[in-house]
Amino acid sequence: MRKTIAKEAILKTINESDTALSQAEIQAILPDGLCNRVTIYRVLDRLVEEKSVHQITNIDGVVKYANCHSCSTEHKHDHIHFNCEKCNVVTCVEDVEPTFKLPSNYQINQLNFMVSGVCPDCLDS
Amino acid sequence: MRKTIAKEAILKTINESDTALSQAEIQAILPDGLCNRVTIYRVLDRLVEEKSVHQITNIDGVVKYANCHSCSTEHKHDHIHFNCEKCNVVTCVEDVEPTFKLPSNYQINQLNFMVSGVCPDCLDS
DNA sequence: AATTTAATGCAACAAAGTTGCTTTAACAAA
DNA sequence: TTTGTTAAAGCAACTTTGTTGCATTAAATT
C-alpha cells in the first residue's frame, strides 16, 4: 500500500482517537478538502485489509474503525465494543474478552461483539 | 398494537423462518402488494417494541429480525448470532450464551453478538 | 352506526456505502 | 533525473437501507 497523504492522515486520525470512528466522523476531523469522501472509504478498506485498523459494526449498523491498541504481536479483535446511547461513542473494552463455544462444525472468521448502554462518563452526569 | 393484515403476515413470516430476516427479505416473501415497504419497517419497529421478535444487526450493518424461540418465560436475546459468508444467512445459536464481565459502572441495555464465518451446511458442500 | 385514533400509503428525503471511469501521483527502474 | 507503470484519488452517478410528513384508511371501542 502506497504512502499517500490521505492514508497517512486517516491512519493518524484513527490512531490518535480513543474512540472508534466512522467514515463521516473521520471526514469531519480531516482538514476540509484533504481528500474525497470516496477516498476515505477506499483507504479504510485497505487499512482493514492490511490489518492496520480494526473494523467494528455498531449496533445501529454504522461501520466504525479503531486502532489496534494491543495488537503488537498479533492482530486480535475478539474484545467487546461498547456503544454509549447517550454520547453516541463507541469504545474498545480491550480487557474484557468474552468466552463462548460454537460447535466445531462452524468455521469462524470474524467476531463483532457489541454491548450498548450508557458509559461511565454519561452515568456520572 | 392493532391486529392488522400486515402485522399478522409479517409476524407469521418471521415465525415460520428458521433464519433471521431483513426488511428486504420479508418484503420478498410477502405476497406482492400486501403492504407498503414503509409499513414493513413500521410493523417491525412495533414488533420489536412489544418484544414479539428479536432485532439483530448483522456484521454488514443490515438489521434482521428473528422469532423469540426460547423466550416463553422471558424475552432474552443474549445469545450469539451466526452470519454465514457463503449462503449469507443469519441464524440464532440459541444454546451458546457468551460470558463476559464489564466493569459495574457500565449500564448495559442491549447486546449484539455476531460471529461470522461459514456455516456447517456450506462447509459440507 | 358513529367515533376515535392506530395503522397504512405515498412521496420525498437522508445516510451510508458502492461503482465506473478518467486523471493524478507514488515509486521503481532506466 | 527523467520515464514508465500502476496504485490511488477525484468526480459523478447510483444503490441500499432506513426515515419523515401528511393525507387517508380501517381496527376497535362506545
CSV table of C-alpha atoms (C1' of nucleotides) in Angstrom, one decimal:
chain,number,residue,atom,x,y,z
A,1,MET,CA,0.0,0.0,0.0
A,2,ARG,CA,1.4,3.3,-1.1
A,3,LYS,CA,2.1,6.0,1.4
A,4,THR,CA,-0.2,8.8,0.4
A,5,ILE,CA,-1.3,11.9,2.1
A,6,ALA,CA,-4.9,10.6,2.6
A,7,LYS,CA,-3.7,7.3,4.1
A,8,GLU,CA,-1.3,8.9,6.5
A,9,ALA,CA,-3.9,11.5,7.6
A,10,ILE,CA,-6.6,8.9,8.1
A,11,LEU,CA,-4.4,6.4,10.0
A,12,LYS,CA,-3.2,9.2,12.2
A,13,THR,CA,-6.8,10.3,12.9
A,14,ILE,CA,-7.7,6.8,13.9
A,15,ASN,CA,-4.6,6.2,16.0
A,16,GLU,CA,-5.0,9.5,17.9
A,17,SER,CA,-8.6,8.8,18.7
A,18,ASP,CA,-9.6,6.9,21.8
A,19,THR,CA,-12.9,6.1,20.3
A,20,ALA,CA,-13.9,4.2,17.2
A,21,LEU,CA,-14.7,6.5,14.3
A,22,SER,CA,-17.0,6.2,11.3
A,23,GLN,CA,-16.2,7.4,7.8
A,24,ALA,CA,-18.3,10.5,8.5
A,25,GLU,CA,-16.5,11.2,11.7
A,26,ILE,CA,-13.1,10.9,10.1
A,27,GLN,CA,-14.2,13.2,7.3
A,28,ALA,CA,-15.3,15.8,9.9
A,29,ILE,CA,-11.9,15.6,11.6
A,30,LEU,CA,-9.8,15.7,8.5
A,31,PRO,CA,-8.9,19.2,7.1
A,32,ASP,CA,-11.5,20.3,4.7
A,33,GLY,CA,-10.7,19.3,1.2
A,34,LEU,CA,-7.8,16.9,2.1
A,35,CYS,CA,-9.4,14.2,0.1
A,36,ASN,CA,-12.6,13.0,-1.4
A,37,ARG,CA,-15.3,11.1,0.6
A,38,VAL,CA,-14.9,8.1,-1.6
A,39,THR,CA,-11.2,8.1,-0.9
A,40,ILE,CA,-11.8,7.8,2.8
A,41,TYR,CA,-14.0,4.7,2.2
A,42,ARG,CA,-11.3,3.1,0.0
A,43,VAL,CA,-8.4,3.9,2.3
A,44,LEU,CA,-10.4,2.4,5.2
A,45,ASP,CA,-11.0,-0.7,3.3
A,46,ARG,CA,-7.3,-1.0,2.6
A,47,LEU,CA,-6.3,-0.3,6.2
A,48,VAL,CA,-8.6,-3.1,7.3
A,49,GLU,CA,-7.2,-5.4,4.7
A,50,GLU,CA,-3.6,-4.7,5.7
A,51,LYS,CA,-4.7,-5.2,9.4
A,52,SER,CA,-3.7,-1.7,10.4
A,53,VAL,CA,-7.0,-0.9,12.0
A,54,HIS,CA,-10.0,-2.8,13.4
A,55,GLN,CA,-13.4,-2.7,11.8
A,56,ILE,CA,-16.5,-2.7,14.1
A,57,THR,CA,-20.1,-2.6,13.0
A,58,ASN,CA,-22.0,-0.6,15.6
A,59,ILE,CA,-25.4,-1.7,16.8
A,60,ASP,CA,-27.0,0.9,14.6
A,61,GLY,CA,-25.3,-0.6,11.5
A,62,VAL,CA,-22.7,2.1,11.0
A,63,VAL,CA,-19.2,0.8,10.5
A,64,LYS,CA,-16.5,2.3,12.7
A,65,TYR,CA,-12.7,2.0,12.7
A,66,ALA,CA,-10.3,1.8,15.7
A,67,ASN,CA,-6.6,1.5,16.2
A,68,CYS,CA,-5.0,-1.8,17.0
A,69,HIS,CA,-4.0,-0.9,20.5
A,70,SER,CA,-2.9,-4.2,22.0
A,71,CYS,CA,-2.1,-5.9,18.7
A,72,SER,CA,1.7,-5.5,18.7
A,73,THR,CA,2.2,-9.3,18.5
A,74,GLU,CA,-1.0,-10.4,16.9
A,75,HIS,CA,-4.0,-8.8,15.2
A,76,LYS,CA,-6.8,-9.6,17.5
A,77,HIS,CA,-10.2,-8.0,17.8
A,78,ASP,CA,-12.1,-10.5,19.9
A,79,HIS,CA,-12.8,-8.0,22.6
A,80,ILE,CA,-16.1,-6.3,23.2
A,81,HIS,CA,-17.0,-2.9,22.0
A,82,PHE,CA,-19.3,-0.6,23.9
A,83,ASN,CA,-21.8,1.8,22.3
A,84,CYS,CA,-23.0,4.6,24.6
A,85,GLU,CA,-26.5,5.6,23.7
A,86,LYS,CA,-26.1,9.0,25.4
A,87,CYS,CA,-22.9,10.3,23.9
A,88,ASN,CA,-23.1,8.0,20.9
A,89,VAL,CA,-19.4,7.0,21.2
A,90,VAL,CA,-18.0,3.5,20.6
A,91,THR,CA,-15.1,2.4,22.6
A,92,CYS,CA,-13.0,-0.8,22.7
A,93,VAL,CA,-13.3,-2.6,26.0
A,94,GLU,CA,-9.9,-4.3,25.4
A,95,ASP,CA,-9.5,-6.1,28.7
A,96,VAL,CA,-12.9,-7.9,28.5
A,97,GLU,CA,-12.7,-10.8,26.2
A,98,PRO,CA,-15.9,-12.8,26.0
A,99,THR,CA,-15.9,-16.6,26.1
A,100,PHE,CA,-18.2,-18.7,24.0
A,101,LYS,CA,-18.1,-22.1,22.3
A,102,LEU,CA,-19.7,-22.8,18.9
A,103,PRO,CA,-20.0,-26.4,17.7
A,104,SER,CA,-16.8,-27.4,15.9
A,105,ASN,CA,-18.5,-27.6,12.5
A,106,TYR,CA,-18.7,-23.8,12.3
A,107,GLN,CA,-15.8,-22.0,10.7
A,108,ILE,CA,-15.2,-18.7,12.5
A,109,ASN,CA,-13.7,-15.9,10.5
A,110,GLN,CA,-14.8,-12.8,12.4
A,111,LEU,CA,-16.3,-11.6,15.6
A,112,ASN,CA,-18.4,-8.5,16.3
A,113,PHE,CA,-19.4,-8.2,19.9
A,114,MET,CA,-21.3,-5.1,20.8
A,115,VAL,CA,-22.7,-4.0,24.1
A,116,SER,CA,-24.9,-1.0,24.1
A,117,GLY,CA,-26.0,1.1,27.0
A,118,VAL,CA,-24.7,4.1,29.0
A,119,CYS,CA,-21.0,4.6,29.6
A,120,PRO,CA,-19.5,5.5,33.0
A,121,ASP,CA,-18.9,9.2,31.9
A,122,CYS,CA,-22.6,9.7,30.9
A,123,LEU,CA,-23.8,7.9,34.1
A,124,ASP,CA,-22.0,10.4,36.2
A,125,SER,CA,-23.7,13.4,34.7
B,1,MET,CA,-51.0,-2.9,18.9
B,2,ARG,CA,-53.8,-3.5,16.4
B,3,LYS,CA,-54.2,-6.8,14.7
B,4,THR,CA,-53.8,-5.9,11.1
B,5,ILE,CA,-53.2,-7.9,7.9
B,6,ALA,CA,-49.7,-6.6,7.6
B,7,LYS,CA,-48.7,-7.3,11.2
B,8,GLU,CA,-50.1,-10.8,11.1
B,9,ALA,CA,-48.4,-11.6,7.8
B,10,ILE,CA,-45.1,-10.2,8.9
B,11,LEU,CA,-45.1,-11.9,12.2
B,12,LYS,CA,-46.1,-15.2,10.6
B,13,THR,CA,-43.2,-14.8,8.1
B,14,ILE,CA,-40.7,-14.3,10.8
B,15,ASN,CA,-42.0,-17.1,13.0
B,16,GLU,CA,-42.0,-19.6,10.1
B,17,SER,CA,-38.5,-18.8,9.2
B,18,ASP,CA,-35.6,-20.6,10.7
B,19,THR,CA,-33.2,-17.7,9.9
B,20,ALA,CA,-33.2,-14.1,10.7
B,21,LEU,CA,-34.8,-11.9,8.0
B,22,SER,CA,-34.2,-8.4,6.9
B,23,GLN,CA,-36.9,-6.0,5.8
B,24,ALA,CA,-36.0,-6.7,2.2
B,25,GLU,CA,-36.2,-10.4,2.7
B,26,ILE,CA,-39.6,-10.1,4.4
B,27,GLN,CA,-40.8,-8.0,1.5
B,28,ALA,CA,-39.7,-10.6,-1.0
B,29,ILE,CA,-41.5,-13.3,0.9
B,30,LEU,CA,-44.8,-11.4,1.4
B,31,PRO,CA,-47.4,-11.6,-1.4
B,32,ASP,CA,-46.8,-8.8,-3.8
B,33,GLY,CA,-48.8,-5.7,-2.9
B,34,LEU,CA,-49.8,-6.9,0.5
B,35,CYS,CA,-48.4,-3.8,2.1
B,36,ASN,CA,-46.1,-0.9,1.5
B,37,ARG,CA,-42.4,-1.1,2.1
B,38,VAL,CA,-42.6,1.6,4.8
B,39,THR,CA,-45.3,-0.4,6.6
B,40,ILE,CA,-43.0,-3.3,6.9
B,41,TYR,CA,-40.4,-1.1,8.6
B,42,ARG,CA,-43.0,0.3,11.0
B,43,VAL,CA,-44.5,-3.0,11.8
B,44,LEU,CA,-41.1,-4.4,12.6
B,45,ASP,CA,-40.4,-1.5,14.9
B,46,ARG,CA,-43.6,-2.2,16.8
B,47,LEU,CA,-43.0,-5.9,16.9
B,48,VAL,CA,-39.6,-5.2,18.5
B,49,GLU,CA,-41.1,-2.8,20.9
B,50,GLU,CA,-43.7,-5.2,22.0
B,51,LYS,CA,-41.0,-7.8,22.3
B,52,SER,CA,-42.6,-10.2,19.8
B,53,VAL,CA,-39.4,-10.5,17.8
B,54,HIS,CA,-35.6,-10.1,18.2
B,55,GLN,CA,-33.7,-7.5,16.4
B,56,ILE,CA,-30.2,-8.3,15.2
B,57,THR,CA,-27.7,-6.0,13.5
B,58,ASN,CA,-25.7,-8.2,11.1
B,59,ILE,CA,-22.0,-7.7,10.6
B,60,ASP,CA,-22.7,-6.0,7.3
B,61,GLY,CA,-24.9,-3.4,9.1
B,62,VAL,CA,-28.2,-4.8,7.9
B,63,VAL,CA,-30.8,-5.2,10.6
B,64,LYS,CA,-32.5,-8.6,10.8
B,65,TYR,CA,-35.5,-9.9,12.7
B,66,ALA,CA,-36.0,-13.4,14.3
B,67,ASN,CA,-38.6,-15.1,16.3
B,68,CYS,CA,-38.3,-15.4,20.0
B,69,HIS,CA,-37.9,-19.2,20.1
B,70,SER,CA,-36.9,-19.8,23.6
B,71,CYS,CA,-38.4,-16.7,25.2
B,72,SER,CA,-41.6,-18.3,26.6
B,73,THR,CA,-40.8,-17.2,30.1
B,74,GLU,CA,-38.6,-14.2,29.5
B,75,HIS,CA,-37.5,-12.1,26.5
B,76,LYS,CA,-33.8,-12.8,26.2
B,77,HIS,CA,-31.5,-12.3,23.2
B,78,ASP,CA,-28.2,-12.6,24.8
B,79,HIS,CA,-27.3,-15.5,22.6
B,80,ILE,CA,-24.9,-15.4,19.7
B,81,HIS,CA,-26.0,-15.0,16.1
B,82,PHE,CA,-24.0,-16.5,13.2
B,83,ASN,CA,-23.6,-15.0,9.8
B,84,CYS,CA,-22.6,-17.3,7.0
B,85,GLU,CA,-20.5,-15.6,4.5
B,86,LYS,CA,-21.3,-18.2,1.8
B,87,CYS,CA,-25.1,-18.5,1.9
B,88,ASN,CA,-25.5,-15.1,3.6
B,89,VAL,CA,-27.9,-16.4,6.2
B,90,VAL,CA,-28.1,-15.3,9.8
B,91,THR,CA,-29.1,-17.9,12.4
B,92,CYS,CA,-29.6,-17.8,16.1
B,93,VAL,CA,-27.2,-20.0,18.0
B,94,GLU,CA,-29.6,-20.2,20.9
B,95,ASP,CA,-27.8,-22.7,23.1
B,96,VAL,CA,-24.5,-20.8,23.1
B,97,GLU,CA,-24.6,-17.9,25.6
B,98,PRO,CA,-21.4,-16.0,25.8
B,99,THR,CA,-20.0,-14.9,29.2
B,100,PHE,CA,-18.3,-11.6,29.7
B,101,LYS,CA,-17.9,-9.1,32.5
B,102,LEU,CA,-17.9,-5.3,32.1
B,103,PRO,CA,-17.0,-3.0,34.9
B,104,SER,CA,-20.0,-2.3,37.1
B,105,ASN,CA,-20.0,1.4,36.1
B,106,TYR,CA,-21.4,0.5,32.6
B,107,GLN,CA,-25.1,0.3,32.2
B,108,ILE,CA,-26.0,-2.4,29.8
B,109,ASN,CA,-29.2,-2.2,27.8
B,110,GLN,CA,-28.6,-4.3,24.8
B,111,LEU,CA,-26.3,-7.0,23.4
B,112,ASN,CA,-25.5,-7.8,19.7
B,113,PHE,CA,-23.0,-10.6,19.5
B,114,MET,CA,-22.3,-11.7,15.9
B,115,VAL,CA,-20.0,-14.4,14.7
B,116,SER,CA,-19.3,-14.5,11.0
B,117,GLY,CA,-17.8,-17.4,9.0
B,118,VAL,CA,-19.0,-20.4,7.2
B,119,CYS,CA,-21.9,-22.5,8.5
B,120,PRO,CA,-21.9,-26.3,8.7
B,121,ASP,CA,-24.2,-26.7,5.7
B,122,CYS,CA,-21.8,-24.6,3.5
B,123,LEU,CA,-18.7,-26.3,4.8
B,124,ASP,CA,-20.1,-29.7,3.7
B,125,SER,CA,-20.5,-28.7,0.1
C,1,DA,C1',-73.7,3.1,13.4
C,2,DA,C1',-70.7,6.6,14.9
C,3,DT,C1',-66.4,7.8,16.8
C,4,DT,C1',-61.6,7.6,17.8
C,5,DT,C1',-57.0,7.0,16.6
C,6,DA,C1',-53.7,3.5,15.3
C,7,DA,C1',-52.0,1.9,11.1
C,8,DT,C1',-51.2,2.5,6.1
C,9,DG,C1',-49.9,4.6,1.6
C,10,DC,C1',-47.3,7.6,-0.9
C,11,DA,C1',-43.8,10.8,-2.0
C,12,DA,C1',-39.9,12.8,-0.7
C,13,DC,C1',-35.8,12.7,1.9
C,14,DA,C1',-31.4,11.1,4.2
C,15,DA,C1',-27.4,8.5,5.5
C,16,DA,C1',-24.1,5.1,4.3
C,17,DG,C1',-21.8,3.0,1.1
C,18,DT,C1',-20.5,1.5,-4.0
C,19,DT,C1',-19.1,1.7,-9.0
C,20,DG,C1',-17.2,3.2,-13.4
C,21,DC,C1',-14.2,5.8,-15.5
C,22,DT,C1',-10.8,9.4,-16.0
C,23,DT,C1',-6.9,11.7,-14.0
C,24,DT,C1',-3.1,12.1,-10.7
C,25,DA,C1',0.8,10.9,-8.2
C,26,DA,C1',3.8,7.1,-5.8
C,27,DC,C1',7.7,4.9,-6.6
C,28,DA,C1',10.6,1.7,-9.2
C,29,DA,C1',13.7,1.3,-12.9
C,30,DA,C1',16.5,3.2,-16.5
D,1,DT,C1',16.6,12.9,-13.2
D,2,DT,C1',13.6,11.6,-16.2
D,3,DT,C1',10.4,8.0,-17.6
D,4,DG,C1',7.1,4.3,-17.2
D,5,DT,C1',3.9,1.7,-14.5
D,6,DT,C1',0.0,1.3,-11.9
D,7,DA,C1',-1.9,2.2,-7.3
D,8,DA,C1',-4.6,5.7,-5.6
D,9,DA,C1',-7.6,9.8,-6.0
D,10,DG,C1',-11.4,12.6,-7.9
D,11,DC,C1',-15.9,13.0,-9.5
D,12,DA,C1',-20.5,11.9,-10.8
D,13,DA,C1',-23.9,8.8,-10.6
D,14,DC,C1',-26.1,5.2,-8.3
D,15,DT,C1',-27.8,1.7,-4.8
D,16,DT,C1',-29.4,0.1,-0.5
D,17,DT,C1',-31.3,0.8,3.8
D,18,DG,C1',-34.0,3.3,6.5
D,19,DT,C1',-36.9,7.7,7.9
D,20,DT,C1',-40.4,11.5,7.9
D,21,DG,C1',-44.7,14.3,7.0
D,22,DC,C1',-49.1,14.2,5.8
D,23,DA,C1',-53.4,12.7,4.0
D,24,DT,C1',-56.3,8.5,4.0
D,25,DT,C1',-58.0,4.1,5.7
D,26,DA,C1',-59.5,0.8,8.8
D,27,DA,C1',-59.3,-1.5,13.6
D,28,DA,C1',-61.7,-1.5,17.7
D,29,DT,C1',-64.3,0.9,21.2
D,30,DT,C1',-68.7,3.1,22.7
